Amino acid sequence: MGLDDRKLAVLRAIVEDYVATQEPVGSKALVERHQLGVSPATVRNDMAVLEEEGYIRQPHTSAGRVPTDRGYRLFVDRLSRVKPLSPAERRAIERFLAGAVDLDDVVHRTVRLLAQLTRQVAVVQYPSLARSRVRHLELVPISTTRLMLVVIADTGRVEQRLVELPAPIHADDVLDLRRTVNEKLVGIQLSETPPLVQTLIDECVPHLRGAMTTLSTVLLETLVERHEERIALAGTANLARGGLLDFQGSLRPILEALEEEVVLLKLIGEVEPSTLRVRIGDENEIDNLRAASVVSTGYGPGATIVGGMGVLGPTRMDYPGTIATVRAVARYVGELLAQN
């Protein structure tokens, strides 16, 4: 990058001060607050070089400097030290998430927790059915010609469908159907079930073939057809906490983007296993979010990623603290899904 250690230390100090104070940072303040070991004149020279290189800018005349997107990127990549969570913070996360009673509760607790801990907008994607495996299939008789099909995924997600049978069916035959479909499909990833569902019809005893054909059609619709991915959102009011320079003075584009689930899924739903992604300002592909930063990661049981989560806020973000929190919460949610 062509910057020596002293200039990098000045950039780190500018980022940390600006994030903490929301005020442009001057050379005198840097010398007073940080042990840089040089004179204000030297710091001013270093700031001039950083500005010329595009890492900081002067928002208006006779003001201090603020980091640019390029400055934040260098800070995140080379200068920031991820803050370890305190034992109390880790215990609080664990206790809060451990009290969840079902998948909906897990997701809603997670999104509220992320918003509270980071003081940003939090987004959590429900576990995607496409990435899940079949844990159990239940058939509940409603009448002699109607069944309730309940599909339970290994992530805890539950889907229910009514099955209208072509003819009345005996209760013992319902048990046979349930046993057959569970033996064939339990443990299989949902995206890999279509050929197995077809064999259910081919291998079925003749007197149940009509019922199995109907059930198989509903199974395919439930297991394979694209489902609307669900998103939970919390902490939108946190956007209003910032200073005048946050979001280039207007929250409207950010709020409009947050209303679109497709946008939210694009922000957090395309994360590779074991990676945490930080997109700063203009690095965001979505025009309305070019004044924001997004920290996101995938989560799931073990090495399996079933969904994404993350936070959105101003580029003036506490990156070390936010990265540590998002990573820790994702890990706890993954452990919770693995246990249950």
CSV table of C-alpha atoms in Angstrom, one decimal:
chain,number,residue,atom,x,y,z
A,1,MET,CA,0.0,0.0,0.0
A,2,GLY,CA,3.0,2.3,0.2
A,3,LEU,CA,2.3,3.4,3.8
A,4,ASP,CA,4.8,3.0,6.6
A,5,ASP,CA,3.9,1.8,10.1
A,6,ARG,CA,3.5,5.4,11.4
A,7,LYS,CA,1.0,6.4,8.8
A,8,LEU,CA,-0.9,3.2,9.4
A,9,ALA,CA,-1.0,4.0,13.1
A,10,VAL,CA,-2.3,7.5,12.3
A,11,LEU,CA,-5.0,5.9,10.0
A,12,ARG,CA,-6.0,3.5,12.8
A,13,ALA,CA,-6.3,6.3,15.3
A,14,ILE,CA,-8.4,8.4,12.9
A,15,VAL,CA,-10.8,5.5,12.3
A,16,GLU,CA,-11.1,4.6,16.0
A,17,ASP,CA,-11.7,8.2,17.0
A,18,TYR,CA,-14.2,8.9,14.3
A,19,VAL,CA,-16.2,5.8,15.1
A,20,ALA,CA,-16.2,6.7,18.8
A,21,THR,CA,-16.9,10.4,18.5
A,22,GLN,CA,-18.8,10.9,15.2
A,23,GLU,CA,-16.7,14.0,14.8
A,24,PRO,CA,-14.0,14.7,12.1
A,25,VAL,CA,-10.6,14.1,13.7
A,26,GLY,CA,-7.8,16.7,13.8
A,27,SER,CA,-4.1,16.3,14.3
A,28,LYS,CA,-4.1,18.0,17.7
A,29,ALA,CA,-6.7,15.5,19.0
A,30,LEU,CA,-4.8,12.6,17.6
A,31,VAL,CA,-1.6,13.6,19.5
A,32,GLU,CA,-3.5,14.2,22.7
A,33,ARG,CA,-5.4,10.9,22.6
A,34,HIS,CA,-2.9,8.5,21.2
A,35,GLN,CA,0.7,7.8,22.0
A,36,LEU,CA,2.0,8.3,18.5
A,37,GLY,CA,5.4,9.5,19.6
A,38,VAL,CA,5.6,12.3,17.0
A,39,SER,CA,4.7,16.0,16.8
A,40,PRO,CA,1.4,17.5,15.6
A,41,ALA,CA,3.3,18.8,12.5
A,42,THR,CA,4.4,15.3,11.6
A,43,VAL,CA,0.9,13.9,12.2
A,44,ARG,CA,-0.4,16.7,9.8
A,45,ASN,CA,2.1,15.6,7.2
A,46,ASP,CA,1.0,12.0,7.6
A,47,MET,CA,-2.6,13.0,7.3
A,48,ALA,CA,-1.8,14.9,4.1
A,49,VAL,CA,-0.3,11.7,2.6
A,50,LEU,CA,-3.3,9.6,3.7
A,51,GLU,CA,-5.6,12.1,2.1
A,52,GLU,CA,-3.7,12.2,-1.1
A,53,GLU,CA,-3.8,8.4,-1.2
A,54,GLY,CA,-7.5,8.4,-0.7
A,55,TYR,CA,-7.7,6.9,2.8
A,56,ILE,CA,-9.2,9.9,4.5
A,57,ARG,CA,-11.0,13.1,3.4
A,58,GLN,CA,-11.9,16.5,4.7
A,59,PRO,CA,-15.7,16.8,4.8
A,60,HIS,CA,-15.6,20.6,4.8
A,61,THR,CA,-13.2,23.5,5.1
A,62,SER,CA,-11.3,23.9,8.5
A,63,ALA,CA,-12.5,20.6,9.7
A,64,GLY,CA,-10.6,17.4,10.7
A,65,ARG,CA,-10.6,14.3,8.6
A,66,VAL,CA,-12.8,11.3,8.3
A,67,PRO,CA,-12.0,7.9,6.8
A,68,THR,CA,-13.1,7.0,3.3
A,69,ASP,CA,-14.4,3.6,2.2
A,70,ARG,CA,-10.8,2.8,1.1
A,71,GLY,CA,-9.6,3.8,4.5
A,72,TYR,CA,-12.1,1.6,6.3
A,73,ARG,CA,-11.2,-1.3,4.0
A,74,LEU,CA,-7.5,-1.0,4.9
A,75,PHE,CA,-8.4,-0.8,8.6
A,76,VAL,CA,-10.6,-4.0,8.4
A,77,ASP,CA,-8.0,-5.9,6.3
A,78,ARG,CA,-4.8,-4.9,8.1
A,79,LEU,CA,-5.2,-2.7,11.1
A,80,SER,CA,-8.2,-3.9,13.1
A,81,ARG,CA,-7.9,-6.3,16.0
A,82,VAL,CA,-11.0,-8.3,16.5
A,83,LYS,CA,-12.2,-7.7,20.0
A,84,PRO,CA,-12.8,-10.9,21.9
A,85,LEU,CA,-16.1,-11.0,23.6
A,86,SER,CA,-16.0,-10.9,27.4
A,87,PRO,CA,-17.0,-14.0,29.4
A,88,ALA,CA,-20.1,-12.1,30.5
A,89,GLU,CA,-21.1,-11.3,26.9
A,90,ARG,CA,-20.6,-14.9,25.9
A,91,ARG,CA,-22.7,-16.2,28.8
A,92,ALA,CA,-25.4,-13.7,27.9
A,93,ILE,CA,-25.5,-14.8,24.3
A,94,GLU,CA,-25.6,-18.5,25.3
A,95,ARG,CA,-28.4,-18.0,28.0
A,96,PHE,CA,-30.5,-15.9,25.7
A,97,LEU,CA,-30.4,-18.3,22.8
A,98,ALA,CA,-30.7,-21.4,24.9
A,99,GLY,CA,-34.1,-20.3,26.1
A,100,ALA,CA,-35.6,-20.6,22.6
A,101,VAL,CA,-38.5,-23.0,22.3
A,102,ASP,CA,-38.6,-23.6,18.6
A,103,LEU,CA,-37.1,-22.5,15.3
A,104,ASP,CA,-39.1,-19.3,15.1
A,105,ASP,CA,-38.0,-18.4,18.6
A,106,VAL,CA,-34.4,-19.1,17.7
A,107,VAL,CA,-34.5,-16.7,14.7
A,108,HIS,CA,-36.4,-13.9,16.5
A,109,ARG,CA,-34.1,-14.1,19.5
A,110,THR,CA,-31.0,-14.1,17.3
A,111,VAL,CA,-32.0,-11.1,15.3
A,112,ARG,CA,-33.0,-9.1,18.4
A,113,LEU,CA,-29.7,-10.1,20.1
A,114,LEU,CA,-27.6,-9.0,17.1
A,115,ALA,CA,-29.4,-5.6,16.9
A,116,GLN,CA,-28.9,-5.0,20.7
A,117,LEU,CA,-25.3,-6.1,20.8
A,118,THR,CA,-24.1,-4.3,17.7
A,119,ARG,CA,-26.5,-1.4,17.8
A,120,GLN,CA,-27.1,-1.8,14.1
A,121,VAL,CA,-29.8,-3.2,11.8
A,122,ALA,CA,-29.8,-7.0,12.1
A,123,VAL,CA,-31.0,-9.5,9.5
A,124,VAL,CA,-31.3,-13.2,9.9
A,125,GLN,CA,-32.4,-15.7,7.2
A,126,TYR,CA,-34.5,-18.6,8.3
A,127,PRO,CA,-32.8,-21.9,7.5
A,128,SER,CA,-33.3,-22.6,3.8
A,129,LEU,CA,-35.2,-25.8,3.0
A,130,ALA,CA,-33.1,-26.3,-0.1
A,131,ARG,CA,-30.0,-26.8,2.2
A,132,SER,CA,-31.8,-29.0,4.8
A,133,ARG,CA,-32.2,-32.7,5.2
A,134,VAL,CA,-35.4,-34.6,6.0
A,135,ARG,CA,-35.5,-35.4,9.7
A,136,HIS,CA,-39.0,-36.9,9.8
A,137,LEU,CA,-42.2,-37.1,7.8
A,138,GLU,CA,-45.5,-37.4,9.6
A,139,LEU,CA,-48.9,-38.3,8.2
A,140,VAL,CA,-51.9,-37.3,10.3
A,141,PRO,CA,-55.4,-38.6,9.3
A,142,ILE,CA,-57.9,-35.8,9.1
A,143,SER,CA,-60.6,-38.0,7.6
A,144,THR,CA,-60.7,-41.2,5.6
A,145,THR,CA,-59.8,-39.2,2.4
A,146,ARG,CA,-57.7,-36.4,3.8
A,147,LEU,CA,-54.2,-36.5,5.4
A,148,MET,CA,-52.0,-33.8,6.9
A,149,LEU,CA,-48.4,-34.2,5.7
A,150,VAL,CA,-45.9,-32.7,8.1
A,151,VAL,CA,-42.3,-32.4,6.9
A,152,ILE,CA,-39.7,-31.7,9.6
A,153,ALA,CA,-36.2,-30.7,8.5
A,154,ASP,CA,-33.0,-31.2,10.4
A,155,THR,CA,-32.8,-27.5,11.0
A,156,GLY,CA,-36.1,-27.5,12.8
A,157,ARG,CA,-38.1,-26.0,10.0
A,158,VAL,CA,-41.6,-27.4,9.6
A,159,GLU,CA,-43.8,-27.5,6.5
A,160,GLN,CA,-47.4,-28.7,6.5
A,161,ARG,CA,-49.6,-29.7,3.5
A,162,LEU,CA,-53.0,-31.2,3.1
A,163,VAL,CA,-53.2,-34.4,1.0
A,164,GLU,CA,-56.6,-35.1,-0.7
A,165,LEU,CA,-56.7,-38.8,-1.4
A,166,PRO,CA,-58.5,-40.3,-4.4
A,167,ALA,CA,-60.3,-42.9,-2.2
A,168,PRO,CA,-60.9,-43.7,1.5
A,169,ILE,CA,-57.9,-45.2,3.3
A,170,HIS,CA,-57.7,-47.4,6.4
A,171,ALA,CA,-55.7,-46.2,9.4
A,172,ASP,CA,-53.3,-49.2,9.2
A,173,ASP,CA,-52.6,-48.2,5.6
A,174,VAL,CA,-51.7,-44.6,6.7
A,175,LEU,CA,-49.1,-46.2,9.1
A,176,ASP,CA,-47.7,-48.2,6.2
A,177,LEU,CA,-47.4,-45.1,4.0
A,178,ARG,CA,-45.7,-43.2,6.8
A,179,ARG,CA,-43.2,-46.0,7.5
A,180,THR,CA,-42.4,-46.3,3.7
A,181,VAL,CA,-41.8,-42.6,3.1
A,182,ASN,CA,-39.6,-42.3,6.2
A,183,GLU,CA,-37.5,-45.3,5.4
A,184,LYS,CA,-36.9,-43.9,1.9
A,185,LEU,CA,-36.4,-40.2,2.7
A,186,VAL,CA,-35.1,-39.6,6.2
A,187,GLY,CA,-31.6,-38.2,6.2
A,188,ILE,CA,-31.7,-37.2,2.5
A,189,GLN,CA,-31.0,-33.6,1.5
A,190,LEU,CA,-34.2,-32.1,0.2
A,191,SER,CA,-32.7,-31.2,-3.2
A,192,GLU,CA,-31.8,-34.9,-3.8
A,193,THR,CA,-35.3,-36.4,-3.0
A,194,PRO,CA,-37.1,-36.3,-6.4
A,195,PRO,CA,-35.8,-39.6,-7.8
A,196,LEU,CA,-36.5,-41.3,-4.5
A,197,VAL,CA,-40.0,-40.0,-4.4
A,198,GLN,CA,-40.6,-41.5,-7.9
A,199,THR,CA,-39.5,-44.9,-6.6
A,200,LEU,CA,-42.0,-44.7,-3.8
A,201,ILE,CA,-44.7,-45.1,-6.5
A,202,ASP,CA,-42.9,-47.8,-8.4
A,203,GLU,CA,-42.3,-49.9,-5.3
A,204,CYS,CA,-45.7,-49.4,-3.7
A,205,VAL,CA,-48.1,-52.3,-3.1
A,206,PRO,CA,-51.0,-52.1,-5.7
A,207,HIS,CA,-53.9,-51.2,-3.4
A,208,LEU,CA,-52.0,-48.2,-2.0
A,209,ARG,CA,-50.6,-47.0,-5.4
A,210,GLY,CA,-53.3,-44.3,-5.9
A,211,ALA,CA,-52.8,-42.9,-2.4
A,212,MET,CA,-49.0,-43.0,-2.8
A,213,THR,CA,-49.2,-41.2,-6.2
A,214,THR,CA,-51.2,-38.4,-4.7
A,215,LEU,CA,-48.9,-38.2,-1.6
A,216,SER,CA,-45.8,-38.2,-3.8
A,217,THR,CA,-47.1,-35.2,-5.8
A,218,VAL,CA,-47.6,-33.3,-2.6
A,219,LEU,CA,-44.2,-34.5,-1.3
A,220,LEU,CA,-42.4,-33.1,-4.4
A,221,GLU,CA,-44.2,-29.8,-4.1
A,222,THR,CA,-43.2,-29.6,-0.4
A,223,LEU,CA,-39.6,-30.9,-0.7
A,224,VAL,CA,-38.4,-29.5,-4.0
A,225,GLU,CA,-40.4,-26.6,-5.3
A,226,ARG,CA,-38.8,-23.3,-4.5
A,227,HIS,CA,-40.1,-21.8,-1.3
A,228,GLU,CA,-40.2,-18.2,-0.4
A,229,GLU,CA,-37.2,-17.7,1.8
A,230,ARG,CA,-38.0,-15.9,5.1
A,231,ILE,CA,-36.1,-13.1,6.7
A,232,ALA,CA,-36.3,-11.6,10.1
A,233,LEU,CA,-35.3,-7.9,10.7
A,234,ALA,CA,-34.6,-5.9,13.9
A,235,GLY,CA,-33.0,-2.7,15.0
A,236,THR,CA,-34.1,-0.4,12.1
A,237,ALA,CA,-34.4,2.5,14.6
A,238,ASN,CA,-30.6,2.2,15.2
A,239,LEU,CA,-30.1,3.9,11.8
A,240,ALA,CA,-31.2,7.2,13.4
A,241,ARG,CA,-28.5,7.2,16.0
A,242,GLY,CA,-25.7,8.5,13.8
A,243,GLY,CA,-24.4,11.9,12.9
A,244,LEU,CA,-25.1,14.1,9.9
A,245,LEU,CA,-22.3,12.5,7.8
A,246,ASP,CA,-23.7,9.0,8.1
A,247,PHE,CA,-25.6,7.7,5.0
A,248,GLN,CA,-24.7,10.9,3.2
A,249,GLY,CA,-27.4,12.8,5.0
A,250,SER,CA,-30.4,10.7,3.9
A,251,LEU,CA,-31.8,7.5,5.4
A,252,ARG,CA,-34.5,7.1,2.7
A,253,PRO,CA,-32.5,4.9,0.2
A,254,ILE,CA,-31.4,2.6,3.1
A,255,LEU,CA,-35.0,2.2,4.4
A,256,GLU,CA,-36.3,1.5,0.9
A,257,ALA,CA,-33.6,-1.2,0.4
A,258,LEU,CA,-34.5,-2.8,3.8
A,259,GLU,CA,-38.2,-3.2,2.7
A,260,GLU,CA,-37.1,-5.6,-0.2
A,261,GLU,CA,-36.6,-9.2,1.0
A,262,VAL,CA,-34.8,-9.9,-2.3
A,263,VAL,CA,-32.3,-7.3,-1.3
A,264,LEU,CA,-31.9,-8.6,2.2
A,265,LEU,CA,-31.4,-12.2,0.9
A,266,LYS,CA,-28.7,-10.9,-1.5
A,267,LEU,CA,-27.0,-9.2,1.5
A,268,ILE,CA,-26.7,-12.2,3.8
A,269,GLY,CA,-27.9,-15.3,1.9
A,270,GLU,CA,-24.9,-15.9,-0.3
A,271,VAL,CA,-22.1,-16.7,2.2
A,272,GLU,CA,-19.7,-19.6,1.8
A,273,PRO,CA,-19.0,-21.9,4.7
A,274,SER,CA,-16.7,-20.6,7.4
A,275,THR,CA,-16.4,-17.1,5.9
A,276,LEU,CA,-17.3,-13.7,7.3
A,277,ARG,CA,-17.8,-11.0,4.7
A,278,VAL,CA,-17.4,-7.3,5.2
A,279,ARG,CA,-18.7,-5.0,2.4
A,280,ILE,CA,-18.0,-1.3,2.8
A,281,GLY,CA,-19.8,1.5,1.1
A,282,ASP,CA,-19.3,1.3,-2.7
A,283,GLU,CA,-18.4,-2.4,-2.4
A,284,ASN,CA,-22.1,-3.1,-2.0
A,285,GLU,CA,-23.7,-4.1,-5.3
A,286,ILE,CA,-27.0,-2.5,-4.4
A,287,ASP,CA,-27.1,1.3,-5.2
A,288,ASN,CA,-29.2,2.2,-2.2
A,289,LEU,CA,-26.7,0.7,0.2
A,290,ARG,CA,-23.6,2.5,-1.2
A,291,ALA,CA,-23.5,4.6,2.0
A,292,ALA,CA,-23.7,1.6,4.3
A,293,SER,CA,-21.5,-1.3,5.5
A,294,VAL,CA,-22.7,-4.9,5.8
A,295,VAL,CA,-21.0,-7.6,8.0
A,296,SER,CA,-22.4,-11.1,7.3
A,297,THR,CA,-21.7,-14.8,7.7
A,298,GLY,CA,-23.4,-18.1,7.2
A,299,TYR,CA,-24.6,-20.3,10.0
A,300,GLY,CA,-25.7,-23.9,10.5
A,301,PRO,CA,-25.1,-27.2,12.4
A,302,GLY,CA,-21.5,-28.3,12.1
A,303,ALA,CA,-20.0,-27.5,8.7
A,304,THR,CA,-23.4,-27.2,7.0
A,305,ILE,CA,-24.5,-23.7,6.1
A,306,VAL,CA,-28.3,-23.4,6.2
A,307,GLY,CA,-28.8,-19.7,6.2
A,308,GLY,CA,-27.1,-16.3,6.6
A,309,MET,CA,-27.1,-13.5,9.2
A,310,GLY,CA,-25.5,-10.1,9.5
A,311,VAL,CA,-25.8,-6.5,10.4
A,312,LEU,CA,-26.1,-3.3,8.3
A,313,GLY,CA,-25.0,0.1,9.5
A,314,PRO,CA,-23.1,3.2,8.6
A,315,THR,CA,-19.5,2.9,7.2
A,316,ARG,CA,-18.6,4.5,10.5
A,317,MET,CA,-19.0,1.2,12.3
A,318,ASP,CA,-17.2,-0.5,15.1
A,319,TYR,CA,-15.8,-3.2,12.8
A,320,PRO,CA,-13.8,-5.2,15.3
A,321,GLY,CA,-16.7,-5.4,17.8
A,322,THR,CA,-19.3,-6.1,15.1
A,323,ILE,CA,-17.2,-8.8,13.4
A,324,ALA,CA,-16.7,-10.6,16.8
A,325,THR,CA,-20.3,-10.4,17.7
A,326,VAL,CA,-21.7,-11.6,14.3
A,327,ARG,CA,-19.2,-14.5,14.3
A,328,ALA,CA,-20.0,-15.5,17.9
A,329,VAL,CA,-23.8,-15.4,17.5
A,330,ALA,CA,-23.6,-17.4,14.3
A,331,ARG,CA,-21.5,-20.1,16.1
A,332,TYR,CA,-23.9,-20.3,19.0
A,333,VAL,CA,-26.9,-20.6,16.7
A,334,GLY,CA,-25.1,-23.4,14.7
A,335,GLU,CA,-24.4,-25.3,18.0
A,336,LEU,CA,-28.1,-24.9,19.0
A,337,LEU,CA,-29.3,-26.3,15.7
A,338,ALA,CA,-26.8,-29.2,16.0
A,339,GLN,CA,-28.0,-30.1,19.5
A,340,ASN,CA,-31.7,-30.0,18.5
